[in-house]
CSV table of C-alpha atoms and ligand atoms in Angstrom, one decimal:
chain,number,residue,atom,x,y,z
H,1,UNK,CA,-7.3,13.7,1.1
H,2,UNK,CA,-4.2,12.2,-0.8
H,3,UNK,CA,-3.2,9.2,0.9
H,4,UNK,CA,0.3,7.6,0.5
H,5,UNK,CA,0.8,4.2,-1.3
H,6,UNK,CA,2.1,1.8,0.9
H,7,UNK,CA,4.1,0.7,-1.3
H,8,UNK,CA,6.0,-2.8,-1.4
H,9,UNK,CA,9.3,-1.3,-3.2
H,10,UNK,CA,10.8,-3.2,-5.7
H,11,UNK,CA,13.4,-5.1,-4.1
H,12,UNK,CA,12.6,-5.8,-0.8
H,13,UNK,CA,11.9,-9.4,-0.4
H,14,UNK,CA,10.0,-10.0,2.7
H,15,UNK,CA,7.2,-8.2,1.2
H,16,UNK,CA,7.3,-9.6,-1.6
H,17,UNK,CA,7.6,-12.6,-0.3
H,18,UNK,CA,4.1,-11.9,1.8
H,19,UNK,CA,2.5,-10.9,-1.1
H,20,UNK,CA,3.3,-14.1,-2.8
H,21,UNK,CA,2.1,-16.0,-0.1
H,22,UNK,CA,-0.9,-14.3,0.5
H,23,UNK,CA,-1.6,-15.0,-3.4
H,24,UNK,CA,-0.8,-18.7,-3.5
H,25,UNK,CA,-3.1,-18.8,-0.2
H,26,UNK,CA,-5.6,-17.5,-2.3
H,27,UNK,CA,-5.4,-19.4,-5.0
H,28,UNK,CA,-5.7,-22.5,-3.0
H,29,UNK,CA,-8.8,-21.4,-1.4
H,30,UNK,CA,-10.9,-20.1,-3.9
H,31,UNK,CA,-11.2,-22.3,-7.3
H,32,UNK,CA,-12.3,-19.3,-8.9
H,33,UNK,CA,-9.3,-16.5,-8.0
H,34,UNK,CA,-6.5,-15.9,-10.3
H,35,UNK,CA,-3.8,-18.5,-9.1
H,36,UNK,CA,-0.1,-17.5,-9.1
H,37,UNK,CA,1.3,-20.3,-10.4
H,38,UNK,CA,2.6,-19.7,-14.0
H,39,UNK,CA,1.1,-23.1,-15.4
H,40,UNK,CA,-2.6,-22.3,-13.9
H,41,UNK,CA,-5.3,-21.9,-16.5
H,42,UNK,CA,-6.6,-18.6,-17.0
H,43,UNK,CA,-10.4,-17.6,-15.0
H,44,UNK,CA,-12.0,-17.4,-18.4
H,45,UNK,CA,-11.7,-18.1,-21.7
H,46,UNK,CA,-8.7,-19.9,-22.9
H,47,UNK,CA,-5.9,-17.1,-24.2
H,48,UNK,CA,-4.2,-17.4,-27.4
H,49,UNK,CA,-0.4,-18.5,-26.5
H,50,UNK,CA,1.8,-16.1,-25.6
H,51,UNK,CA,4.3,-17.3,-28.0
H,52,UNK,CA,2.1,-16.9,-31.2
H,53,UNK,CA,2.1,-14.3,-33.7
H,54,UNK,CA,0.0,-10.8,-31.9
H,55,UNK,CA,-3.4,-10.3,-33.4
H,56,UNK,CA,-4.0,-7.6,-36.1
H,57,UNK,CA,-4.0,-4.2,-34.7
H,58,UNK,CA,-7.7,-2.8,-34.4
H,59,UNK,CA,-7.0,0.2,-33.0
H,60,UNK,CA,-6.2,3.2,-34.7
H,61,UNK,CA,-3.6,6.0,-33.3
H,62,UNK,CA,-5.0,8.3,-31.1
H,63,UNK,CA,-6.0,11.7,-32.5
H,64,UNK,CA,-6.7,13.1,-29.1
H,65,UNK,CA,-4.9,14.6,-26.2
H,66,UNK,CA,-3.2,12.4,-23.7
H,67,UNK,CA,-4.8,13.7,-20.4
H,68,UNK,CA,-0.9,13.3,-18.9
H,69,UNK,CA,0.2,15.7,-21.3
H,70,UNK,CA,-2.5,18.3,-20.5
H,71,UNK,CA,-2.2,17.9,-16.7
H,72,UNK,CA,1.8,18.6,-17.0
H,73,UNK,CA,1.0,21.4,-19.4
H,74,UNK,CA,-1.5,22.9,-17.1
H,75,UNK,CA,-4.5,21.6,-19.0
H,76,UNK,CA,-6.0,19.4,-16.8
H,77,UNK,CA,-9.2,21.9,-16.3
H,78,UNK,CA,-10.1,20.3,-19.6
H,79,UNK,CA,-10.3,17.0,-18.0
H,80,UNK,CA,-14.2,15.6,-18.5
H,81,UNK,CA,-16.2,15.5,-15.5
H,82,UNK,CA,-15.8,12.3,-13.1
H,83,UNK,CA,-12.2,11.8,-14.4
H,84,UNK,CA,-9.8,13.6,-12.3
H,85,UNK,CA,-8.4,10.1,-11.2
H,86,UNK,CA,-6.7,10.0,-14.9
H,87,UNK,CA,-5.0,13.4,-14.8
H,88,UNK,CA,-2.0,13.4,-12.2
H,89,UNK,CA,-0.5,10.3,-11.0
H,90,UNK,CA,1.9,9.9,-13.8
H,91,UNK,CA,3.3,13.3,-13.2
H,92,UNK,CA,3.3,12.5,-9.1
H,93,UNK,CA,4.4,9.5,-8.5
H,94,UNK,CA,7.1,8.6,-11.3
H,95,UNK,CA,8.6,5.7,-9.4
H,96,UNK,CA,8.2,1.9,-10.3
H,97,UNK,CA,6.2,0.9,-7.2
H,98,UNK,CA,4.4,-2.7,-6.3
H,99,UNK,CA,1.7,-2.6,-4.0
H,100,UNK,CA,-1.4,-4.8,-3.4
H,101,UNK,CA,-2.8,-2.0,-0.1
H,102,UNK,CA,-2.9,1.7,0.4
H,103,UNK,CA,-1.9,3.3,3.2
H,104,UNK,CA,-4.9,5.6,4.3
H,105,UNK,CA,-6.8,7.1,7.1
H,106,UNK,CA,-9.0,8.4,5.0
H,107,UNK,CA,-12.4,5.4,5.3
H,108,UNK,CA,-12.4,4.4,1.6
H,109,UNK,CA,-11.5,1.1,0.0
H,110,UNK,CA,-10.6,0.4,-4.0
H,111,UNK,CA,-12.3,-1.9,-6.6
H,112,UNK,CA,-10.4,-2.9,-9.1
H,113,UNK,CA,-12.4,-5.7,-11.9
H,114,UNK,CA,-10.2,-7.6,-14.3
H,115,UNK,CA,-9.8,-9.3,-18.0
H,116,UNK,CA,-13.1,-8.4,-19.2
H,117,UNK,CA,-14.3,-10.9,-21.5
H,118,UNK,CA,-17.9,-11.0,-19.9
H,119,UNK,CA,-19.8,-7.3,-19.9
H,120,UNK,CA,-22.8,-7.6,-17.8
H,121,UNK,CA,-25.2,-4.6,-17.9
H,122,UNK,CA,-26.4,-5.2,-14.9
H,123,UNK,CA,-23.0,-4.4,-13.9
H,124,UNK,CA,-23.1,-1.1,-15.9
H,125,UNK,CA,-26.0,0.0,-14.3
H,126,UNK,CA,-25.0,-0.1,-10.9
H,127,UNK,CA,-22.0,1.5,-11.6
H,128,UNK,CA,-23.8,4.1,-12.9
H,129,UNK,CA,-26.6,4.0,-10.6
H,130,UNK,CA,-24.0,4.8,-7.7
H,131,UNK,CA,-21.5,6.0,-9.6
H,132,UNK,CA,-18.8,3.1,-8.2
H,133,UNK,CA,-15.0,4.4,-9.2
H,134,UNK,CA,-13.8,1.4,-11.0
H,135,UNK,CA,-10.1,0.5,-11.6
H,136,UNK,CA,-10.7,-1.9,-14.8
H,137,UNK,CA,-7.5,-4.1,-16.1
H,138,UNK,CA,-8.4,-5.0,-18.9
H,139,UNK,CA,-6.6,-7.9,-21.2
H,140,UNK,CA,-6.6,-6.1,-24.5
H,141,UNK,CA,-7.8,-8.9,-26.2
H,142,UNK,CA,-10.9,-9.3,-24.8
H,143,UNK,CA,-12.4,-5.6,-25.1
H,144,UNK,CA,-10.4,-4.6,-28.5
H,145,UNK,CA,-14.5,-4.0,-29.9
H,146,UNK,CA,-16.1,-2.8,-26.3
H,147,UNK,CA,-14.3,0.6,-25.9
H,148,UNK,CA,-17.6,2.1,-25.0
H,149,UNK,CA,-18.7,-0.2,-22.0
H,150,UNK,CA,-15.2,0.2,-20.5
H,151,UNK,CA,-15.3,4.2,-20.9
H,152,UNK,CA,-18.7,4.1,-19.1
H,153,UNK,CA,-17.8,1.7,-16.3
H,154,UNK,CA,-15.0,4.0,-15.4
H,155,UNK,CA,-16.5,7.4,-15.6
H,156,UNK,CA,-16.4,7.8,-12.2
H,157,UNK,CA,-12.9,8.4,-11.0
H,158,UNK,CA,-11.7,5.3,-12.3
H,159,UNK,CA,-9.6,4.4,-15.6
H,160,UNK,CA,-8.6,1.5,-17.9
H,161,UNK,CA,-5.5,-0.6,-17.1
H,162,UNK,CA,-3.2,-3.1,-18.3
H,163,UNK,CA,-3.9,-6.6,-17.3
H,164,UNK,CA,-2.0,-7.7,-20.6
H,165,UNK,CA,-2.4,-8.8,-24.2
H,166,UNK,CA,-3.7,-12.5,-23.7
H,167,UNK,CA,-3.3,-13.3,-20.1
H,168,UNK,CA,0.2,-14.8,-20.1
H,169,UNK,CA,1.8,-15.6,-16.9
H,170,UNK,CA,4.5,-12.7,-16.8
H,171,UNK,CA,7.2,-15.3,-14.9
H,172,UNK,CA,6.4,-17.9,-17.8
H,173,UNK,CA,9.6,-18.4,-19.8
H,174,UNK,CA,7.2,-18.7,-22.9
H,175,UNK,CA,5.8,-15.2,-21.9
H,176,UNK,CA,6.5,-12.8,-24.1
H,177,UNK,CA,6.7,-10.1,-21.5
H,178,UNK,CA,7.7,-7.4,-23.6
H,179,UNK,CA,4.7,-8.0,-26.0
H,180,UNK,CA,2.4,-8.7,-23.3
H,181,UNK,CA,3.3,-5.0,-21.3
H,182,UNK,CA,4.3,-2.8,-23.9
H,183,UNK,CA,2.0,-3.5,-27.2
H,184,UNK,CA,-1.1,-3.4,-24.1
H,185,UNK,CA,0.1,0.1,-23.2
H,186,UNK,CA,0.3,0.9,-27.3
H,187,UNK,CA,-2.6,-0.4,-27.7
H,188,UNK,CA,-4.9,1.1,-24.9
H,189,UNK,CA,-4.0,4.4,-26.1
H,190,UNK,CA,-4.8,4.3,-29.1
H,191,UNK,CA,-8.2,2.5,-28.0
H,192,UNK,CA,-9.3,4.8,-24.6
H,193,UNK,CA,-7.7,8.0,-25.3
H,194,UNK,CA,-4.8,7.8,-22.6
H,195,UNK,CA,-2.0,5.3,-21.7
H,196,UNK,CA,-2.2,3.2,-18.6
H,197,UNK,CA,0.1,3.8,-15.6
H,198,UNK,CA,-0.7,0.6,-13.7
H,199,UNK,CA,-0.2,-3.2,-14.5
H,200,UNK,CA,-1.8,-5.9,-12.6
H,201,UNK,CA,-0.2,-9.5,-13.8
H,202,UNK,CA,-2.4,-11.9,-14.9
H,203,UNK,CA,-2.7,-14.4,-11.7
H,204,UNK,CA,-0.3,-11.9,-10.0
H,205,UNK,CA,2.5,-13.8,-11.5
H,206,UNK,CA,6.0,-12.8,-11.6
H,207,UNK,CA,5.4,-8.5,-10.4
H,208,UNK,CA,9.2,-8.4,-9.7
H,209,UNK,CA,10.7,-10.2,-12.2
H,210,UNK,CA,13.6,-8.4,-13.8
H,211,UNK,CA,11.7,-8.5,-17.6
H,212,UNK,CA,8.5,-7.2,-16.1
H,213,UNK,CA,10.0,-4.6,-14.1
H,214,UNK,CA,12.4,-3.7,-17.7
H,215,UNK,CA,9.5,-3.5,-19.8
H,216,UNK,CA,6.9,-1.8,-17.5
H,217,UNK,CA,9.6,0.9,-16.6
H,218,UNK,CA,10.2,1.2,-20.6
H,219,UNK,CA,7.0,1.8,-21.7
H,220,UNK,CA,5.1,4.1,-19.4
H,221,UNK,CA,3.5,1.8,-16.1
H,222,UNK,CA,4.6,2.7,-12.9
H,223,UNK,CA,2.2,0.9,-10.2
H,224,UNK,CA,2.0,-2.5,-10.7
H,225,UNK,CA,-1.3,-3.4,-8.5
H,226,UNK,CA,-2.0,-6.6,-7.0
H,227,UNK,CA,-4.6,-7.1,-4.2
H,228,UNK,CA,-5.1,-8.2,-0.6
H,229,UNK,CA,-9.0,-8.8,-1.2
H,230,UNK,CA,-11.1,-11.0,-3.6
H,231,UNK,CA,-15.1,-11.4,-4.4
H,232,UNK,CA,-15.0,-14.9,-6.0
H,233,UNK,CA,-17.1,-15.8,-9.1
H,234,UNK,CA,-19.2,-17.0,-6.1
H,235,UNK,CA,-19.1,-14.1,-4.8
H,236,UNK,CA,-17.5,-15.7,-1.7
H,237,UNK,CA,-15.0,-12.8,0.0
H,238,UNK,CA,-11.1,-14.1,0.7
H,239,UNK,CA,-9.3,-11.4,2.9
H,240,UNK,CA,-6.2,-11.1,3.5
H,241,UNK,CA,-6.5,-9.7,6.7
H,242,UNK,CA,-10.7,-9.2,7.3
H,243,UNK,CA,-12.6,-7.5,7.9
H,244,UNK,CA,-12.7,-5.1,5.1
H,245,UNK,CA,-10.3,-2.2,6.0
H,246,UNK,CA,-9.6,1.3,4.9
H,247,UNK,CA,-6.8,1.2,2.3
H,248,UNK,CA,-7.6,-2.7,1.0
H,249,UNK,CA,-7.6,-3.3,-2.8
H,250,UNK,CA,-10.4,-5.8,-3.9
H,251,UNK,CA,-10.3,-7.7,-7.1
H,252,UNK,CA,-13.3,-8.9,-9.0
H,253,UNK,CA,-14.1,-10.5,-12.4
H,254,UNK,CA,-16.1,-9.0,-15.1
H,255,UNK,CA,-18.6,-11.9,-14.7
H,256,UNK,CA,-22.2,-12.3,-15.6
H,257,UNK,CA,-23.1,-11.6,-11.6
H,258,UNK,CA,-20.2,-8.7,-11.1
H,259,UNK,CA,-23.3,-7.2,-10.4
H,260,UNK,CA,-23.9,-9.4,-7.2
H,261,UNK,CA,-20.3,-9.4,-6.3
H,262,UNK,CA,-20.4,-5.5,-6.2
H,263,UNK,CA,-23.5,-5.5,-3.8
H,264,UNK,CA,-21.8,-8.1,-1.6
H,265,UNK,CA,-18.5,-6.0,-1.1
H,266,UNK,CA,-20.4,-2.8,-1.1
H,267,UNK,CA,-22.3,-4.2,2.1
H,268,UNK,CA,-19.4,-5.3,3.5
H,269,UNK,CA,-17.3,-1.8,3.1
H,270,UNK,CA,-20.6,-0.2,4.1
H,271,UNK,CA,-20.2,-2.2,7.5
H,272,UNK,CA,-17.0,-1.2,8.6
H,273,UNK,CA,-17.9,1.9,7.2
H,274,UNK,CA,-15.9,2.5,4.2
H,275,UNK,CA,-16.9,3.7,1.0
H,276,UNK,CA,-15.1,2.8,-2.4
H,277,UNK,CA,-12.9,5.7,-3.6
H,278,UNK,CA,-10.9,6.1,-6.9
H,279,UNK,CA,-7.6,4.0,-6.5
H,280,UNK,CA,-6.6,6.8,-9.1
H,281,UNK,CA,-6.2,9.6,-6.9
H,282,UNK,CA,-4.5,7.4,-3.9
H,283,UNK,CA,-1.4,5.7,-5.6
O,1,ZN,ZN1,-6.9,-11.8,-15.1
């Protein structure tokens, strides 16, 4: 049931080059998207500058086991229910890859919701209610007091992510990138448990820049996810390449109507007849 990440290698332009594309395309048609330019505004709430002095640290070490370390050391039976997604692809999949599709036969696609300054509960419930595998990048400072919504929104096959410290635009100059990847990853682990293995840039700036590729490599990610499908705030759908197809990544906001902007994509997978799957167990 594995499928194989199609996987835009690092260093092979004309991907990359489609990628960006596709991403400025999208953030000229929906007002809403995360734009690629470096100087856009963030979706939400205004980030504290890159350049200024990192917030307190409110997360304590972890005192449990790193879910990596079990699966390697033949521990992963001890995984909790509904998270299998977290145990393995560290240990599989070692290379640096950039991707924003999967390659798959199998009729799934992925949701992945970013920042997460806004927690809806109706969100939450559907989640739970159909028990949607969500791929959640967060932006740590945004859910440094929320650690249980974000373990219960990705119970089911899902994980937490690093979408960053404070939103900087990782091909800013004024970025510090190694802040913005590396104190995330710290960070996270001490606040869910396990580290991340994926980074998605904030507005899918700058995925192969030499610094973000350095510091990502250094300090434990080794998918950095973009997208090739997005639910608006509106909950208007941008494709890529529609319909909805097996293999496609969706982004979506945590947003007071997530909710809505689940059901809408739902229906639309549900159409072509796809279901979502755990992006976890794929890449
Ligand atoms: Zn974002």
């Amino acid at each position: 049931m594995r499928g194989s990440a199609i996987a835009v290698a690092v260093g092979i332009p004309l991907a990359l080059a489609a990628a960006a594309g596709f991403l400025a395309g999208m953030a000229s048609a929906g007002g809403d998207v995360e734009p690629a330019a470096a100087s856009a505004s963030p979706t939400s709430a205004a980030p504290v500058a890159a350049s200024s002095e990192p917030p307190a640290a409110s997360a304590t070490p972890s005192t449990t086991v790193d879910p990596y370390v079990e699966a390697m050391s033949g521990g992963s039976e001890t995984l909790e229910e509904g998270q299998s997604g977290r145990s393995e692809t560290n240990v599989a999949n070692s290379d640096l890859e950039i991707l924003n599709w999967v390659e798959t036969d199998d009729p799934v696609f992925f949701i992945t919701i970013d920042d997460g300054i806004v927690r809806s509960p109706e969100a939450l419930a559907l989640i739970q209610e159909q028990q949607i595998p969500v791929t959640a990048f967060l932006t740590e400072y945004a859910v440094r007091e929320h650690t249980e919504y974000f373990n219960e929104v990705t119970a089911y096959g899902g994980s937490v992510q690093n979408h960053t410290m404070v939103h900087g635009a990782l091909n800013d100059p004024e970025t510090d990138v190694e802040w913005e990847i590396c104190e995330t990853q710290d960070r996270f682990e001490g606040q869910f448990g396990y580290r991340p293995w994926m980074l998605r840039p904030p507005y899918g700036a700058g995925p192969d820049d030499p610094d973000v590729l350095k510091y990502a490599e250094e300090c434990g990610i080794n998918r950095i996810v973009l997208w090739n499908v997005v639910v608006g705030n509106d909950n208007k759908v941008e494709y890529w390449d529609p319909p909805i197809r097996a293999g496609d990544i969706v982004l979506l906001h945590w947003e007071d109507n997530l909710a809505e902007g689940l059901e809408t994509i739902l229906d639309l997978g549900r159409e072509q007849g796809l279901t979502p799957a755990p992006l976890e167990e794929y890449i």
